Short mmCIF file of C-alpha atoms in Angstrom, two decimals:
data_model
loop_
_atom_site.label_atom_id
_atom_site.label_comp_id
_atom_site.label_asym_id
_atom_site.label_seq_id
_atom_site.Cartn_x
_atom_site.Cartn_y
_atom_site.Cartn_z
CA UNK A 911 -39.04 -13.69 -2.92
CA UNK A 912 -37.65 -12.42 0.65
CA UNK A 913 -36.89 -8.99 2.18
CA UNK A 914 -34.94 -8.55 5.20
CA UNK A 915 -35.76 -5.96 7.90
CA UNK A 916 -33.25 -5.56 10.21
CA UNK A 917 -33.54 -3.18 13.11
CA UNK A 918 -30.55 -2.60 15.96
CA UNK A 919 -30.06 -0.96 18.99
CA UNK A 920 -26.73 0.03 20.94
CA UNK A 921 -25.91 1.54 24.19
CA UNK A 922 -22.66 2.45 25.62
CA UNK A 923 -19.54 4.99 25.91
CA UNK A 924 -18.39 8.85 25.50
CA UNK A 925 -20.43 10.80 23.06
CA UNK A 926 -20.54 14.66 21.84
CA UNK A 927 -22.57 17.26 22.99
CA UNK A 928 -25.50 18.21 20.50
CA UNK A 929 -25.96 22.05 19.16
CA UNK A 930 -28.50 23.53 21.71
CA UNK A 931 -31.22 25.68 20.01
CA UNK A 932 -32.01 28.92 20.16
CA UNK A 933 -33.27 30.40 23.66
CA UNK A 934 -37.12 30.95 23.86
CA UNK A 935 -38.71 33.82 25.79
CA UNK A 936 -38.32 32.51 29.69
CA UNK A 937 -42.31 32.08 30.22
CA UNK A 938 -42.97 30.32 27.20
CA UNK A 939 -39.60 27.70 27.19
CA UNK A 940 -40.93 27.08 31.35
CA UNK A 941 -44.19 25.78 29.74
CA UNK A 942 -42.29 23.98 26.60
CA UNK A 943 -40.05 22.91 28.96
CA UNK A 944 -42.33 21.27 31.64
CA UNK A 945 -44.58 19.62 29.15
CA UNK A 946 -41.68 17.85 27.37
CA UNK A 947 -40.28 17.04 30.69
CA UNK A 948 -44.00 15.15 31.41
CA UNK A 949 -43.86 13.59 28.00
CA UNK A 950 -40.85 12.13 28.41
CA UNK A 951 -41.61 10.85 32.35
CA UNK A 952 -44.60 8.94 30.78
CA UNK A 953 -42.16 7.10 28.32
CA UNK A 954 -39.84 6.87 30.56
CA UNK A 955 -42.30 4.58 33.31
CA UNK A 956 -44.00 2.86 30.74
CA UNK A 957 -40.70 2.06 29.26
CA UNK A 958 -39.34 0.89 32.72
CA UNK A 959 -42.49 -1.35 33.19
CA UNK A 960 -41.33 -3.27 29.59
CA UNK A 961 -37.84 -3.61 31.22
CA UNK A 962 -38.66 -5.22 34.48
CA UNK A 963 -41.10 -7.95 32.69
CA UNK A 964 -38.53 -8.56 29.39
CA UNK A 965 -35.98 -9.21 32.53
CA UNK A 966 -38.13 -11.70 34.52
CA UNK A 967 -38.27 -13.89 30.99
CA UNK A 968 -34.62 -13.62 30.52
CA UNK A 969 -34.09 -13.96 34.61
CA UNK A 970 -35.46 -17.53 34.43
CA UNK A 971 -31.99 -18.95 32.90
CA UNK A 972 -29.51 -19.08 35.64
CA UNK A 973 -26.20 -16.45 35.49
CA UNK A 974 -25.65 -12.43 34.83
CA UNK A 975 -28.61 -10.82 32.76
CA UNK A 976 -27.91 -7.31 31.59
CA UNK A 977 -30.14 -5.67 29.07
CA UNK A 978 -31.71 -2.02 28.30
CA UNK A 979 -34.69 -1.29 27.97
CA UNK A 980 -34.40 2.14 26.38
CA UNK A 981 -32.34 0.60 23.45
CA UNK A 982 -34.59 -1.76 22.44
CA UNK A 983 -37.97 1.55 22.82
CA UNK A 984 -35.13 2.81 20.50
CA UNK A 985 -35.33 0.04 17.80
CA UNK A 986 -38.71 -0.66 18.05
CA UNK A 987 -39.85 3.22 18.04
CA UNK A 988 -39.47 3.43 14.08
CA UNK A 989 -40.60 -0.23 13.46
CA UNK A 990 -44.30 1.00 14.95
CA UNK A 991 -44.25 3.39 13.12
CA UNK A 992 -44.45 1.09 9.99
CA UNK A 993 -46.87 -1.39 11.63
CA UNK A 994 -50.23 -1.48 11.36
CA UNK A 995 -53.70 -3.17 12.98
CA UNK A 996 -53.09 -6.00 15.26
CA UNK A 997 -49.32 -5.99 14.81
CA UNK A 998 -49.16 -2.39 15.78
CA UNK A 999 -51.36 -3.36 18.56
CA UNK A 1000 -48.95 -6.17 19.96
CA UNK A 1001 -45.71 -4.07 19.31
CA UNK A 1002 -47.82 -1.35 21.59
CA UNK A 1003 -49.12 -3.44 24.06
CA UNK A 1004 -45.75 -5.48 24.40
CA UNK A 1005 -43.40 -2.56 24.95
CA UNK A 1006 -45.72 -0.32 26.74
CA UNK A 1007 -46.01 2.05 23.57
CA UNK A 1008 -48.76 4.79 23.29
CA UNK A 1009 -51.48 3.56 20.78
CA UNK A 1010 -51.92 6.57 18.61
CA UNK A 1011 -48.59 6.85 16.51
CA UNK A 1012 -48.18 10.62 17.04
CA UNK A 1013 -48.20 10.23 21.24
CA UNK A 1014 -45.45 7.35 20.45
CA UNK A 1015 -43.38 9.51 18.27
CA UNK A 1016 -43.53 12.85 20.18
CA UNK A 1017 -43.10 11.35 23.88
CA UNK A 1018 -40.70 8.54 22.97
CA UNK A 1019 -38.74 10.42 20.77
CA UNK A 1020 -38.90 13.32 23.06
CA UNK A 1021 -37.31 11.17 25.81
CA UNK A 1022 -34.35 9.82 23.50
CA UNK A 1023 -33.42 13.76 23.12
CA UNK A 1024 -33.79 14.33 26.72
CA UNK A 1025 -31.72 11.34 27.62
CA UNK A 1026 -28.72 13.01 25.38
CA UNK A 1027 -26.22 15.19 27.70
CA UNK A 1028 -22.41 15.85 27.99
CA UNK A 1029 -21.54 16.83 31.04
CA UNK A 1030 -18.22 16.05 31.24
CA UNK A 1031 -17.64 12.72 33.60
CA UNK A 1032 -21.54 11.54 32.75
CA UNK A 1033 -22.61 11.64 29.30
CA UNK A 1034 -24.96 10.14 26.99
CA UNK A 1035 -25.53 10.55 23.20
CA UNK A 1036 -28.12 8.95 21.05
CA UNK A 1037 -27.92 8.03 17.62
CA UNK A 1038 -30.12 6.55 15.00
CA UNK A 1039 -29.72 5.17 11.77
CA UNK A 1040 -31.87 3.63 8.70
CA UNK A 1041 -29.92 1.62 5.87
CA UNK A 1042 -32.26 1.39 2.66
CA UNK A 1043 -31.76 -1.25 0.30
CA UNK A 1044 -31.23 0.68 -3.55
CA UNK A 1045 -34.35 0.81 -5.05
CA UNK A 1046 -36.26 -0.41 -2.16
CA UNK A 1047 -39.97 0.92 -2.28
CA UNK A 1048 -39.66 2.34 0.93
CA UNK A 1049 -42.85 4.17 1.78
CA UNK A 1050 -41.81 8.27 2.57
CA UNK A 1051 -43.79 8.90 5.29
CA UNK A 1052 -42.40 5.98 7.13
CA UNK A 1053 -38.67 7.24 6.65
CA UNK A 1054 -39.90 10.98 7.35
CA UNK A 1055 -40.81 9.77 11.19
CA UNK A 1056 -37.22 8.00 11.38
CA UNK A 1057 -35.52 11.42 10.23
CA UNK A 1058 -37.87 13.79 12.41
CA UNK A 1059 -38.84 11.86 15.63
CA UNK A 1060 -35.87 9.81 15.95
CA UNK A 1061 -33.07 11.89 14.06
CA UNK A 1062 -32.46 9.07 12.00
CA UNK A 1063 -29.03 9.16 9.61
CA UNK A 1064 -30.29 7.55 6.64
CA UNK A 1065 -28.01 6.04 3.91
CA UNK A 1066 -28.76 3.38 0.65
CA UNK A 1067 -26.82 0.18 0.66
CA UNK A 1068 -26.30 -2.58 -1.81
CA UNK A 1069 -27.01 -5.60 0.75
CA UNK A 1070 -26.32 -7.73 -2.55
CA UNK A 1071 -22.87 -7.14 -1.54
CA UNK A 1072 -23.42 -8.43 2.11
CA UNK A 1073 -19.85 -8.28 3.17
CA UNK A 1074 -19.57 -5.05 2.26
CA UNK A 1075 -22.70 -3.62 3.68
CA UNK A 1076 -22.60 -5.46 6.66
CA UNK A 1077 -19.05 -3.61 7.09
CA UNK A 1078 -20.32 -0.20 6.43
CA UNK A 1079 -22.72 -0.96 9.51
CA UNK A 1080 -20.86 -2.77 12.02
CA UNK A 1081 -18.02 0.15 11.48
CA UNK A 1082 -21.50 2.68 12.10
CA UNK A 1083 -21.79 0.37 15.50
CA UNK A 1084 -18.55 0.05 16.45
CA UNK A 1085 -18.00 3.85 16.56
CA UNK A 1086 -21.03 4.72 18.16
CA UNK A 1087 -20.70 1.94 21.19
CA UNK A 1088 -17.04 3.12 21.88
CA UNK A 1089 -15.51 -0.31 20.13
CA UNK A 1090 -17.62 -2.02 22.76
CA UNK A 1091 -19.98 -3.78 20.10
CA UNK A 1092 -17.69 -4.21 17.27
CA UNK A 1093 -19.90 -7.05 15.39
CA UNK A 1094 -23.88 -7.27 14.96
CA UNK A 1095 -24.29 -7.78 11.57
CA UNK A 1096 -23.36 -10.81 9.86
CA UNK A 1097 -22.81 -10.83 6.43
CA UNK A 1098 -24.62 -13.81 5.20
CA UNK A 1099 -27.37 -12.51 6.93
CA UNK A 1100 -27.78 -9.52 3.97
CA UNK A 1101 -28.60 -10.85 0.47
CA UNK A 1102 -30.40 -9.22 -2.38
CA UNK A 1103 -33.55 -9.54 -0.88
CA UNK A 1104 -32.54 -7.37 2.33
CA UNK A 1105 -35.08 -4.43 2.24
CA UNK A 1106 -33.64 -2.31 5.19
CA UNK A 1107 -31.24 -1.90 8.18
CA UNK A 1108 -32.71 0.26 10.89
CA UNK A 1109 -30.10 0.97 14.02
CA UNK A 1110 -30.45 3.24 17.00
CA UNK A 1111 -27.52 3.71 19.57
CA UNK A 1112 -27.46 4.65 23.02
CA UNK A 1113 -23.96 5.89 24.08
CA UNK A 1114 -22.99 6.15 28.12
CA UNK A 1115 -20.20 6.69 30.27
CA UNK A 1116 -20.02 7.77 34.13
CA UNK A 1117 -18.13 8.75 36.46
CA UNK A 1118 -18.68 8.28 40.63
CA UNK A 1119 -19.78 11.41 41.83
CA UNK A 1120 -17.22 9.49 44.65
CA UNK A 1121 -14.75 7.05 43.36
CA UNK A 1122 -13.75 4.08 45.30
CA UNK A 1123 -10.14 4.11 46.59
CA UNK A 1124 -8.36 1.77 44.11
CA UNK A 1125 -6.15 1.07 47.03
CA UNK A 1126 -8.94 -0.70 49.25
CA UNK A 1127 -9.99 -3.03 46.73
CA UNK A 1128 -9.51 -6.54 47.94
CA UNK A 1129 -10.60 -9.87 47.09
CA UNK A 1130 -13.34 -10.95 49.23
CA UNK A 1131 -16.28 -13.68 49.21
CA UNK A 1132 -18.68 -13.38 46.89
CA UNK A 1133 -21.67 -16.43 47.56
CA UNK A 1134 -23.33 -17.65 44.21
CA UNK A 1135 -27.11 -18.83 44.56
CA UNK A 1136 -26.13 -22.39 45.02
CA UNK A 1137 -23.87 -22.40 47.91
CA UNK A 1138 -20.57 -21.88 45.82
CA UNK A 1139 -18.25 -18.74 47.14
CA UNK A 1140 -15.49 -17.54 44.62
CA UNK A 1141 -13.19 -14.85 45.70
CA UNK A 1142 -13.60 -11.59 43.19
CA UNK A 1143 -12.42 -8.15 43.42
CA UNK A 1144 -14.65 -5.82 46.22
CA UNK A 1145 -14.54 -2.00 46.32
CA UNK A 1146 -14.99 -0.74 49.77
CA UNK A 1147 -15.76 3.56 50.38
CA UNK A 1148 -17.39 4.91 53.51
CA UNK A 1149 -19.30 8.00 52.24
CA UNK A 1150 -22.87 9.67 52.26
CA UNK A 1151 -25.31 8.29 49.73
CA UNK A 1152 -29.47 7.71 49.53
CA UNK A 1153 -30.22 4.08 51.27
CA UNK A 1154 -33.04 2.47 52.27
CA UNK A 1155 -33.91 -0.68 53.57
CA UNK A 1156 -37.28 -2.24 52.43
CA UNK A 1157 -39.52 -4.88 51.60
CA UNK A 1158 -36.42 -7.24 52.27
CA UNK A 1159 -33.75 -5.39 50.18
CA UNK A 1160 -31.32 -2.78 50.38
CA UNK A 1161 -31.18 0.06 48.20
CA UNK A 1162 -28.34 2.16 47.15
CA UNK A 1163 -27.32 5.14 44.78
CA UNK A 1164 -24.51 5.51 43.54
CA UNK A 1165 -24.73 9.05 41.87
CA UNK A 1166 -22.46 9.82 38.81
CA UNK A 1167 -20.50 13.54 38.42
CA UNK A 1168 -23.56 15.59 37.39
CA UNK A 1169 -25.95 14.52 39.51
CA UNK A 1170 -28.39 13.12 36.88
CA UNK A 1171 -27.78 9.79 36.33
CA UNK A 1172 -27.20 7.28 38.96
CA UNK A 1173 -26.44 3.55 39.06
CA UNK A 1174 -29.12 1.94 41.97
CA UNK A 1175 -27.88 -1.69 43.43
CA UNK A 1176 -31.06 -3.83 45.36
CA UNK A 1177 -29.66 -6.23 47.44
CA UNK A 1178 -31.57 -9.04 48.87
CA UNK A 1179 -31.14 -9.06 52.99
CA UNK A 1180 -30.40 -12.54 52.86
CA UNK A 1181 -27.85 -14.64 50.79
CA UNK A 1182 -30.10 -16.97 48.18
CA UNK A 1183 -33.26 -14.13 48.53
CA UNK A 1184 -32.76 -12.81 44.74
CA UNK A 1185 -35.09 -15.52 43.27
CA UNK A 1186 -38.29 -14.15 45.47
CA UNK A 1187 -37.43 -10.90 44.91
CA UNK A 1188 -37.16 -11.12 41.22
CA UNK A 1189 -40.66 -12.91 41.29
CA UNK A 1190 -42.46 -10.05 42.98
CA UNK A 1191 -41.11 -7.79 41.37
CA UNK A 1192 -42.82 -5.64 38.49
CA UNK A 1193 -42.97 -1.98 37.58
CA UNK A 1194 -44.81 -0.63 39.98
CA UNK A 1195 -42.80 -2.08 43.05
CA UNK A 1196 -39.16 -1.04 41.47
CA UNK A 1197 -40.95 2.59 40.82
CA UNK A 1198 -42.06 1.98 44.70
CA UNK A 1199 -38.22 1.85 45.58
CA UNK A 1200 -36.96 4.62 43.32
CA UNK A 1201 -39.41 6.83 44.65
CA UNK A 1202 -38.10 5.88 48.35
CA UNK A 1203 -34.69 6.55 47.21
CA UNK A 1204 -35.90 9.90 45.87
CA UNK A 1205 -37.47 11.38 49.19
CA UNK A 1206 -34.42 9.66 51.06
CA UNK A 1207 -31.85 11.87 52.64
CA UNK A 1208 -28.18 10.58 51.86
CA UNK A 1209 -26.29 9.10 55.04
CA UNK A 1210 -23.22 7.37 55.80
CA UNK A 1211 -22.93 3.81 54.54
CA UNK A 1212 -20.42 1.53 54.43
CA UNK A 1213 -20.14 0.28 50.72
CA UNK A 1214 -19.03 -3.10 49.84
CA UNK A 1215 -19.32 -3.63 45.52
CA UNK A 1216 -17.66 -6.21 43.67
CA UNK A 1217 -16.35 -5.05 40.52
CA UNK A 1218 -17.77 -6.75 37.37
CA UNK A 1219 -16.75 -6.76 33.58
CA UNK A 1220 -19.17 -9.34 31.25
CA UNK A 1221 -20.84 -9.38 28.46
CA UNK A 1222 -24.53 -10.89 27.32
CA UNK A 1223 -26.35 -11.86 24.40
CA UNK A 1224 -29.95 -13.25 23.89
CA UNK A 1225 -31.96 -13.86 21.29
CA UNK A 1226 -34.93 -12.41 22.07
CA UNK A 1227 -37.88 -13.79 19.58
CA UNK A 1228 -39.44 -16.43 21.97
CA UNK A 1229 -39.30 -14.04 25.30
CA UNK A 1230 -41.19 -11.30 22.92
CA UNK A 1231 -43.94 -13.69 21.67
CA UNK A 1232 -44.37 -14.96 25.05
CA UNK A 1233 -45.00 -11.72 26.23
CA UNK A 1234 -47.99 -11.26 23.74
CA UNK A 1235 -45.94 -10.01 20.42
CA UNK A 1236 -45.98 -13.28 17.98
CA UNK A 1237 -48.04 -11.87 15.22
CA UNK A 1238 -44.95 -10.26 14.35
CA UNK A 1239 -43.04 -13.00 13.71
CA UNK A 1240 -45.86 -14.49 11.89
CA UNK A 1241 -44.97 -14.61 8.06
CA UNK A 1242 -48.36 -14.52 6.93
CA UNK A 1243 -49.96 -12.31 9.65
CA UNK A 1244 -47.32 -9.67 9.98
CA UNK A 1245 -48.44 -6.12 8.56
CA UNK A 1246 -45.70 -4.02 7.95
CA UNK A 1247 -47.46 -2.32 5.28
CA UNK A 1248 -46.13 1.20 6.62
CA UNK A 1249 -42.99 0.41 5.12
CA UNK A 1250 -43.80 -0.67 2.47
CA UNK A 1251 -46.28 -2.23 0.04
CA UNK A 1252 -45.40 -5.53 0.81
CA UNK A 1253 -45.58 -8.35 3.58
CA UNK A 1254 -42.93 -8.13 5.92
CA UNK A 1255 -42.16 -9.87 9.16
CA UNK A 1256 -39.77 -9.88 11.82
CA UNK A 1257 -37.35 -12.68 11.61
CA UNK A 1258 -34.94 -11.99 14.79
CA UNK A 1259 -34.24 -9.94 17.56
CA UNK A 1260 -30.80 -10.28 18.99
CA UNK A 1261 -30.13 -8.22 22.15
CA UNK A 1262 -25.91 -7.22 23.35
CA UNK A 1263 -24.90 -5.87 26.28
CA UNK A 1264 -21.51 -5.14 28.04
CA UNK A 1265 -21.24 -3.94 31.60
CA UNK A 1266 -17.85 -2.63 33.33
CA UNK A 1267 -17.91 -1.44 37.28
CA UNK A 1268 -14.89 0.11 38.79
CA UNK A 1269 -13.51 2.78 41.01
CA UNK A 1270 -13.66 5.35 38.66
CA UNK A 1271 -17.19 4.42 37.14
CA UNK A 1272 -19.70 2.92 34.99
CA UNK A 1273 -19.46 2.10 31.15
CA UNK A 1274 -21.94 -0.15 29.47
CA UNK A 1275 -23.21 -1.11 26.24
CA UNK A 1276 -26.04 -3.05 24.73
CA UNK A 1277 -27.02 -4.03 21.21
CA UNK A 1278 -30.15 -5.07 19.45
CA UNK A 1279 -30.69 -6.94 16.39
CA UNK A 1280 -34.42 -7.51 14.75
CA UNK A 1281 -34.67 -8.71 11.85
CA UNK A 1282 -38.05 -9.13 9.78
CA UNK A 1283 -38.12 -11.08 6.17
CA UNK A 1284 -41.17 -10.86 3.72
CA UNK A 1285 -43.23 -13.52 2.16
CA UNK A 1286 -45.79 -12.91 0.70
CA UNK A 1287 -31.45 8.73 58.76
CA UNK A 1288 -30.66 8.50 63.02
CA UNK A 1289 -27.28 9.27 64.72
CA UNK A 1290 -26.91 5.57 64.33
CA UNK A 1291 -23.71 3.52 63.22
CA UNK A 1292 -23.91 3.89 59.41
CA UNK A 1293 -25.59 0.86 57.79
CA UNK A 1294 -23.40 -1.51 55.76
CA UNK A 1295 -24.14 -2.40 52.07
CA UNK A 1296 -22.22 -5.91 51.06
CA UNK A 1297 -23.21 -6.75 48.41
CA UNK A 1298 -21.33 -10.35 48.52
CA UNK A 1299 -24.14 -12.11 47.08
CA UNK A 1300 -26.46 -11.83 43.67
CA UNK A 1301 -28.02 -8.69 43.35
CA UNK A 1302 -30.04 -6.10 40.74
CA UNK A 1303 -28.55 -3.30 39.71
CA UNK A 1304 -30.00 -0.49 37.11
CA UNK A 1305 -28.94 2.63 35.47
CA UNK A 1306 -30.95 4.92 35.55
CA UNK A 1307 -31.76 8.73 34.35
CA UNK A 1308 -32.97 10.86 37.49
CA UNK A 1309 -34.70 13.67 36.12
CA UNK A 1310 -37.34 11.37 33.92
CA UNK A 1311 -37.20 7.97 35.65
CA UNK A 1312 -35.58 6.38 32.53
CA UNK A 1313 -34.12 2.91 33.21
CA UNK A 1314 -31.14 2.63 30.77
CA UNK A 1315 -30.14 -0.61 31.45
CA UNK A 1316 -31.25 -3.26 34.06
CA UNK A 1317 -29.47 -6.52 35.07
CA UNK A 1318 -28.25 -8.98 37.60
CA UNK A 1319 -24.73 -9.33 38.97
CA UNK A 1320 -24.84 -13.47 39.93
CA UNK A 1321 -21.26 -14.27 39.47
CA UNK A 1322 -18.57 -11.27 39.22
CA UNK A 1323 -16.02 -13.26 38.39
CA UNK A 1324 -17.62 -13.70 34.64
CA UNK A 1325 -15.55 -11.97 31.96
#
């Protein structure tokens, strides 16, 4: 007999604004305030850390990579919570988690609730759900840290009916990624012996603080790694933004209305210099660069930025036991035993993403998949930032450091 565990993760679009809670007294919110804000800047680095090394694995196949980091801390978040000894121990040490479940819970769920805002031209909404098979001996406790640190809507579903359930899902995704993700569950991948569906989406859209004049978008060379050049759509704006130039790179934000969350592009200095800088690069270095950008005062640069529309998908089992987390794929070895009384194991983890740049903004969207069966600056001219050749680019949240999604633009002309 086999149970599925399936676990997803979405990020992209408009959202809502959530009900704000009652005002505490001034002194005592400051303190609140200020140790939820350091709660959620620990998740946030640690989470950043798992990013940049899950996107070296994936950066080793040639083309655009595009995934976030926070969505997948958002699907995995609730499946610690249900693991236990040395599985909980690699799903920790993988993604960077706290080891005692209560520090996961409060800071990581802390930072999902942080990350939520609607301010109008830059907003982000979070939402989390966890589909029960009927009669499933889920164990209470387990579904009690999806509802309370993670918000979790929870719902039964008869996955013997795997058309149907698998509709009732993908319509749950679909709405919350904007129409972006319209498809993650397959049918024939839900039977009778499905156990549970857990989902958590991320939902983001953004505005330029200062669009790009439609009207000075041009084609214009863009060099591949590899010596081809293709001719693909390039924004050009003159205005004041944070810039450095560093350790071989460029850096540049690109604020969104609001101020909070910014989209940072790291352009190698020289055409074909992405491949070293990916290679040095780890968590530390990229925080390094963000913290530049931070203390930087904005100047005049002249922007060049292709704009991009793609979308990515990855299976994402071999990358995570690679990276130290294959007793979770293990059927015998696996110990899901939070769950449930019973011998689960992850299955598959399938990662989505969709990225659109333009003049007016940012959208993007990215969905996971897991599933788990049982068995038993100077008065100077103003700098110039062309960014005609591969580069990084990140989205990130300013206030906590979160990285919401990281990628590579190699080829613009991608759809």
């Amino acid at each position: 007999m086999k149970y599925w565990l399936s676990l997803a993760s979405l990020l992209f679009g408009p959202c809502s604004a959530s009900a704000s809670a009652q005002a505490a007294p001034a002194e005592a919110s400051s303190v609140q305030s200020q140790a939820l804000t350091e709660q959620a800047e620990s998740a946030a680095i640690a989470n950043r850390a798992f990013g940049v090394t899950l996107y070296q694995r994936l950066a080793a196949e040639p083309g655009n990579v595009f995934l976030s980091p926070i969505s997948l801390a958002g699907a995995f978040g609730p499946v610690a919570a249900g693991a236990q000894g040395e599985t909980r121990a690699a799903i920790g040490k993988v993604l960077e988690l706290p080891n005692d479940d209560a520090t996961l819970h409060r800071d990581l769920g802390g930072l999902l609730r942080t990350l939520e805002s609607d301010r109008g031209d830059a907003r982000v909404s979070i939402a989390n759900g966890l589909w029960l098979m009927k009669d499933f001996a889920v164990k209470p406790a387990f579904v009690a840290v999806a509802k309370n640190s993670y918000d979790a809507e929870v719902e039964s579903l008869d996955f013997r009916n795997g058309v149907a359930a698998a509709a009732r899902i993908n319509n749950w995704v679909e709405r919350k990624t904007g129409g972006r993700i319209p498809k993650l569950i397959e049918p024939d991948s839900l039977d009778e012996m499905t156990a549970l569906v857990v989902t958590n989406a991320v939902h983001f859209l953004g505005d330029w603080t200062h669009p790009f004049n439609a009207s000075n978008t041009g084609l214009q060379p863009f060099h591949l790694t590899g010596g081809t050049v293709r001719d693909v759509p390039m924004m050009y704006g003159k205005r004041y933004h944070r810039y450095a130039d560093t350790d071989g790179v460029q850096l540049l934000e690109l604020p969104y209305k609001g101020d909070r969350l910014s989209m940072v592009a790291i352009l190698p200095n020289k055409r074909g210099g992405l491949a070293a800088v990916e290679k040095s690069l780890d968590g530390r270095r990229l925080g390094q660069w963000l913290g530049q950008l931070d203390s930087a005062e904005p100047r005049e640069v002249r922007v060049y930025l292709p704009k991009v529309e793609f979308r990515s998908s990855y299976q994402l089992v071999e990358p995570l036991k690679a990276m130290g987390m294959s007793i979770a794929f293990q059927p015998h070895q696996a110990n899901f035993r939070g769950i449930a009384d019973t011998d689960l194991f992850i299955s598959q983890v399938v990662h989505k993403t969709f990225l659109r740049i333009d003049e007016k903004g940012t959208e993007a969207a990215a969905a996971t998949g897991i599933e788990a069966e049982l068995t038993s600056a100077p008065a100077v001219p103003p700098p110039t930032f062309r960014a005609d050749h591969p580069f990084l680019v990140l989205i990130r949240d300013r206030p906590t450091g979160a990285v919401l999604f990281l990628g590579r633009i190699a080829d613009p002309s991608v759809r």
